[in-house]
Amino acid sequence: MESIVAILSSLILIFSAFSPGSSLNFTYYDKTCPRAESIISNIVKSAVSANRTVPAGLLRMHFHDCFIRGCDASVLLDSKGNNKAEKAGIANVNSLHAFFVIDSAKKAVEASCPGVVSCADILALATRDAVVLSGGPTWDVPKGRKDGRASKASDTNTLPAPFFNISQLQQSFAQRGLSIEDVVALSGSHTIGVSHCSSFENRIRKFNATHDIDPSMQPSFAQSLRGICPINSGNPVTQMVPPANTFNNTYYKLVLQGKGLFSSDHALLSTPKTKELVSKFASSPEAFRKAFAASMIKMSSIVGGEEIRRNCRVIN
Ligand code: HEM
Ligand SMILES: *[C@@H]1O[C@H](CO)[C@@H](O)[C@H](O)[C@H]1NC(C)=O
Ligand SMILES: *[C@@H]1O[C@H](CO)[C@@H](O)[C@H](O)[C@H]1NC(C)=O
Ligand SMILES: *[C@@H]1O[C@H](CO)[C@@H](O)[C@H](O)[C@H]1NC(C)=O
Ligand SMILES: *[C@@H]1O[C@H](CO)[C@@H](O)[C@H](O)[C@H]1NC(C)=O
Ligand SMILES: *[C@@H]1O[C@H](CO)[C@@H](O)[C@H](O)[C@H]1NC(C)=O
C-alpha cells in the first residue's frame, strides 16, 4: 500500500513537473527581448573574470532552484516577515553564493526590456554561460520559464544529501523526472567549486563503530582531508577537484580512485550501470560533455511559477 502511494505520488510529481515543459522554446524572447542572452552573457563574463568562484555558485544555485518547485527562481527570493525562504534553508545558507550576478543581469535586462524576461530564465542562461566560461560544454537553453511566488526554507529538506546512497539519489532525481543517467552526468558538476568540511566530515572521523575513516575512501586522500579539516576549525572549505575551477571530466577519474568527496559521489560506483557510466565519462571527455549538456537541458526544463518578477528577490 505504502509503495503504491509512493509510486503514485512520484508519477504525479513527474507529470506536474513535465506537463508545462512544452511551454519552453528556443525563440521565446526573439521578438520581445532579442538582446537578452547577450546582455546576460556580458554580465556573467565580467563577474567570472573578476571572481572564479562565481560559476560553481551559479551552477549549484540553478540545481537547487530546479529541484524545488521547478526552475522558478524560488531560490532567489529573500526571506520576508515570518517566512524563511529557500536561501535560508540548511542546504543553502552559508553555502549558496553569487546572487549578485543574477541581480546585475536582471537590472541590465530590465533596462532594455522591462517586465519581459523571467528571473528563472536569467538563472538558467547565466548557468550555461558560467559552465562554458569554466571550460565546459555549451547548449541551447529553452526559455519561457515563469517566476514562482513561494519560497520556503523547509522545502530544502527534500534536496539530495551528501550521505545519500544510490537508491536515495535515484529516487530523488526520479521524483523530478530525471533518470539515473542524469544522476551520474550531473554529479560531474562537482568538477568545479568547493565544499565545507561539514558536508563530508562523517567520512573522515568516527565513521562508525569499527572504522574511524570510511574504508571506501582512499586512505591518503582521507588523511589530506583531515589536514584540511582539523577538529573545531570553524568549518573551512576545500576545492572539490583541485587544482582549479576547470570544468572537465577529472571528477570521474577521482571517483574511480576512491577520491570522491561525498558518499553520494562514491555511491556512483555501487551499481554496475552507474559504475559503467562513471568509467565511460572518465575515459571520454566527449561522452561526458554530451551527456552533461543533455541532462542540464532536462533539469532546467522542470518548470513552475506564474509571473515575471521585476526584482528577483521579491514577488511582484
Ligand atoms: C547527486 C546529488 C548531489 C548531492 C548529494 C550534492 C551535494 C553537494 C554538497 C554537499 C556540496 C557542498 C556544499 C557545501 O558544503 O557548501 C555540493 C557542491 C556543489 N554541487 Fe552538488 N550535489 C549533488 C548534485 C549536484 C548537481 C546536480 C549539481 C549541478 C547541476 C551540483 C553542483 C554543485 C556545485 C557546482 C557545487 C560547488 C558549489 C560552490 O562551490 O559554491 N551538485 N554539492
Ligand atoms: C515560443 O513560445 C511563445 C510563448 O508561448 C510563443 O508565442 C511562440 O510562438 C513560441 N515559439 C515557437 C517557435 O514555438
Ligand atoms: C567572490 O564571490 C563570492 C560570491 O560568489 C564572494 O563570497 C567572495 O567574497 C568574492 N571574492 C572576491 C575576492 O571578491
Ligand atoms: C539506502 O538507504 C536507505 C535509507 O537508509 C535504505 O533503506 C536502503 O536500503 C539503502 N539502499 C542501499 C542500496 O544501500
Ligand atoms: C562500518 O562500515 C564498514 C564499511 O561500510 C562496514 O563494512 C562495517 O560493517 C561497518 N561497521 C559497523 C559496526 O557498522
Ligand atoms: C582538467 O583541468 C585541470 C585544471 O586545469 C587539469 O589539471 C587537468 O589535467 C584536466 N584534466 C583533464 C582530464 O583534462
Short mmCIF file of N, CA, C and O and ligand atoms in Angstrom, two decimals, residues 53 55-57 59-60 63 94-95 97 160-162 169 173 183 186-187 189-190 192-196 198-199 240 262 264 292 296 299, ligand 1:
data_model
loop_
_atom_site.label_atom_id
_atom_site.label_comp_id
_atom_site.label_asym_id
_atom_site.label_seq_id
_atom_site.Cartn_x
_atom_site.Cartn_y
_atom_site.Cartn_z
N THR A 53 35.02 32.05 -8.36
CA THR A 53 34.09 31.21 -7.59
C THR A 53 32.66 31.32 -8.13
O THR A 53 31.79 30.55 -7.73
N PRO A 55 31.14 30.70 -11.20
CA PRO A 55 30.47 29.64 -11.94
C PRO A 55 29.90 28.53 -11.06
O PRO A 55 28.75 28.11 -11.25
N ALA A 56 30.68 28.06 -10.10
CA ALA A 56 30.18 26.99 -9.23
C ALA A 56 28.97 27.48 -8.43
O ALA A 56 28.00 26.74 -8.23
N GLY A 57 29.02 28.74 -8.01
CA GLY A 57 27.89 29.30 -7.27
C GLY A 57 26.62 29.29 -8.10
O GLY A 57 25.55 28.87 -7.63
N LEU A 59 25.95 27.45 -10.82
CA LEU A 59 25.53 26.09 -11.20
C LEU A 59 24.76 25.42 -10.07
O LEU A 59 23.70 24.82 -10.28
N ARG A 60 25.25 25.52 -8.87
CA ARG A 60 24.55 24.90 -7.75
C ARG A 60 23.24 25.62 -7.44
O ARG A 60 22.23 25.01 -7.08
N PHE A 63 20.65 24.33 -9.89
CA PHE A 63 20.25 22.97 -9.46
C PHE A 63 19.27 23.06 -8.28
O PHE A 63 18.18 22.45 -8.31
N ASN A 94 24.81 29.90 4.11
CA ASN A 94 26.28 29.81 4.24
C ASN A 94 26.92 28.99 3.12
O ASN A 94 28.07 28.59 3.23
N SER A 95 26.18 28.72 2.07
CA SER A 95 26.72 27.85 1.03
C SER A 95 26.42 28.42 -0.36
O SER A 95 27.33 28.63 -1.16
N HIS A 97 25.92 31.10 -3.16
CA HIS A 97 26.50 32.44 -3.31
C HIS A 97 26.41 32.87 -4.77
O HIS A 97 25.93 32.09 -5.60
N PRO A 160 18.68 16.32 -2.45
CA PRO A 160 19.54 15.16 -2.15
C PRO A 160 20.69 15.57 -1.22
O PRO A 160 21.21 16.67 -1.33
N ALA A 161 21.03 14.65 -0.30
CA ALA A 161 22.06 14.96 0.70
C ALA A 161 23.36 14.22 0.37
O ALA A 161 23.33 13.18 -0.29
N PRO A 162 24.50 14.75 0.85
CA PRO A 162 25.78 14.14 0.51
C PRO A 162 25.97 12.73 1.07
O PRO A 162 26.84 12.01 0.61
N LEU A 169 19.55 8.55 -4.20
CA LEU A 169 19.84 9.51 -5.28
C LEU A 169 18.88 9.29 -6.45
O LEU A 169 18.28 10.22 -6.98
N PHE A 173 16.03 12.02 -7.84
CA PHE A 173 16.02 12.52 -9.22
C PHE A 173 14.75 12.08 -9.95
O PHE A 173 14.16 12.85 -10.71
N VAL A 183 21.65 11.43 -12.95
CA VAL A 183 22.37 11.48 -11.66
C VAL A 183 23.88 11.46 -11.91
O VAL A 183 24.63 12.28 -11.38
N LEU A 186 25.12 14.69 -14.08
CA LEU A 186 25.07 15.98 -13.38
C LEU A 186 25.99 16.01 -12.16
O LEU A 186 26.45 17.08 -11.75
N SER A 187 26.29 14.83 -11.60
CA SER A 187 27.25 14.80 -10.49
C SER A 187 28.62 15.29 -10.94
O SER A 187 29.43 15.75 -10.13
N SER A 189 29.21 17.94 -12.14
CA SER A 189 29.29 19.34 -11.71
C SER A 189 30.32 19.50 -10.61
O SER A 189 30.87 20.59 -10.42
N HIS A 190 30.52 18.44 -9.85
CA HIS A 190 31.47 18.51 -8.74
C HIS A 190 32.92 18.59 -9.21
O HIS A 190 33.84 18.43 -8.43
N ILE A 192 33.84 21.46 -10.39
CA ILE A 192 34.17 22.84 -10.00
C ILE A 192 33.57 23.15 -8.62
O ILE A 192 32.58 22.55 -8.22
N GLY A 193 34.20 24.09 -7.95
CA GLY A 193 33.65 24.59 -6.71
C GLY A 193 34.24 23.98 -5.47
O GLY A 193 35.22 23.22 -5.52
N VAL A 194 33.63 24.34 -4.37
CA VAL A 194 34.17 23.96 -3.06
C VAL A 194 33.11 23.28 -2.21
O VAL A 194 31.92 23.38 -2.48
N SER A 195 33.58 22.60 -1.18
CA SER A 195 32.68 22.03 -0.17
C SER A 195 33.16 22.41 1.21
O SER A 195 34.37 22.47 1.47
N HIS A 196 32.22 22.64 2.09
CA HIS A 196 32.56 22.81 3.50
C HIS A 196 32.89 21.45 4.11
O HIS A 196 32.31 20.43 3.71
N SER A 198 31.94 20.25 6.78
CA SER A 198 30.75 19.64 7.39
C SER A 198 30.02 18.70 6.43
O SER A 198 29.27 17.84 6.87
N SER A 199 30.22 18.89 5.11
CA SER A 199 29.49 18.06 4.14
C SER A 199 30.07 16.65 4.00
O SER A 199 29.45 15.79 3.39
N MET A 240 36.69 21.03 -4.50
CA MET A 240 36.23 19.66 -4.70
C MET A 240 37.15 18.87 -5.60
O MET A 240 37.41 17.69 -5.37
N PHE A 262 32.07 13.13 -1.36
CA PHE A 262 30.84 12.76 -0.65
C PHE A 262 30.53 11.28 -0.82
O PHE A 262 30.90 10.67 -1.83
N SER A 264 27.75 10.37 -1.63
CA SER A 264 26.92 10.34 -2.85
C SER A 264 27.80 10.26 -4.11
O SER A 264 27.36 9.72 -5.13
N PHE A 292 26.36 15.66 -20.20
CA PHE A 292 26.12 16.74 -19.25
C PHE A 292 25.18 17.78 -19.85
O PHE A 292 24.22 18.22 -19.21
N MET A 296 21.53 18.75 -18.43
CA MET A 296 21.26 20.12 -17.97
C MET A 296 19.98 20.65 -18.62
O MET A 296 19.18 21.33 -17.97
N MET A 299 17.14 18.99 -16.75
CA MET A 299 16.94 19.54 -15.40
C MET A 299 16.36 20.94 -15.47
O MET A 299 15.46 21.30 -14.70
C1 HEM B 1 23.62 13.99 -6.84
C2 HEM B 1 23.27 14.63 -5.75
C3 HEM B 1 24.07 15.78 -5.21
C4 HEM B 1 24.48 15.92 -3.93
C5 HEM B 1 24.20 14.99 -2.78
C6 HEM B 1 25.24 17.15 -3.87
C7 HEM B 1 25.82 17.66 -2.72
C8 HEM B 1 26.65 18.76 -2.67
C9 HEM B 1 27.27 19.27 -1.48
C10 HEM B 1 27.07 18.71 -0.08
C11 HEM B 1 28.06 20.30 -1.84
C12 HEM B 1 28.95 21.14 -0.92
C13 HEM B 1 28.15 22.27 -0.31
C14 HEM B 1 28.93 22.96 0.79
O1 HEM B 1 29.50 22.27 1.62
O2 HEM B 1 28.94 24.21 0.81
C15 HEM B 1 27.93 20.46 -3.26
C16 HEM B 1 28.58 21.41 -4.01
C17 HEM B 1 28.31 21.64 -5.34
N1 HEM B 1 27.38 20.98 -6.11
FE1 HEM B 1 26.41 19.30 -5.65
N2 HEM B 1 25.29 17.71 -5.11
C18 HEM B 1 24.57 16.91 -5.96
C19 HEM B 1 24.31 17.16 -7.28
C20 HEM B 1 24.65 18.32 -7.93
C21 HEM B 1 24.12 18.75 -9.19
C22 HEM B 1 23.01 18.03 -9.95
C23 HEM B 1 24.74 19.93 -9.50
C24 HEM B 1 24.54 20.82 -10.69
C25 HEM B 1 23.85 20.51 -11.76
C26 HEM B 1 25.67 20.21 -8.42
C27 HEM B 1 26.55 21.27 -8.39
C28 HEM B 1 27.38 21.56 -7.34
C29 HEM B 1 28.39 22.61 -7.39
C30 HEM B 1 28.77 23.46 -8.59
C31 HEM B 1 28.97 22.67 -6.12
C32 HEM B 1 30.06 23.65 -5.64
C33 HEM B 1 29.35 24.89 -5.11
C34 HEM B 1 30.27 26.04 -4.76
O3 HEM B 1 31.48 25.97 -4.97
O4 HEM B 1 29.74 27.03 -4.28
N3 HEM B 1 25.57 19.23 -7.49
N4 HEM B 1 27.06 19.50 -3.74
#
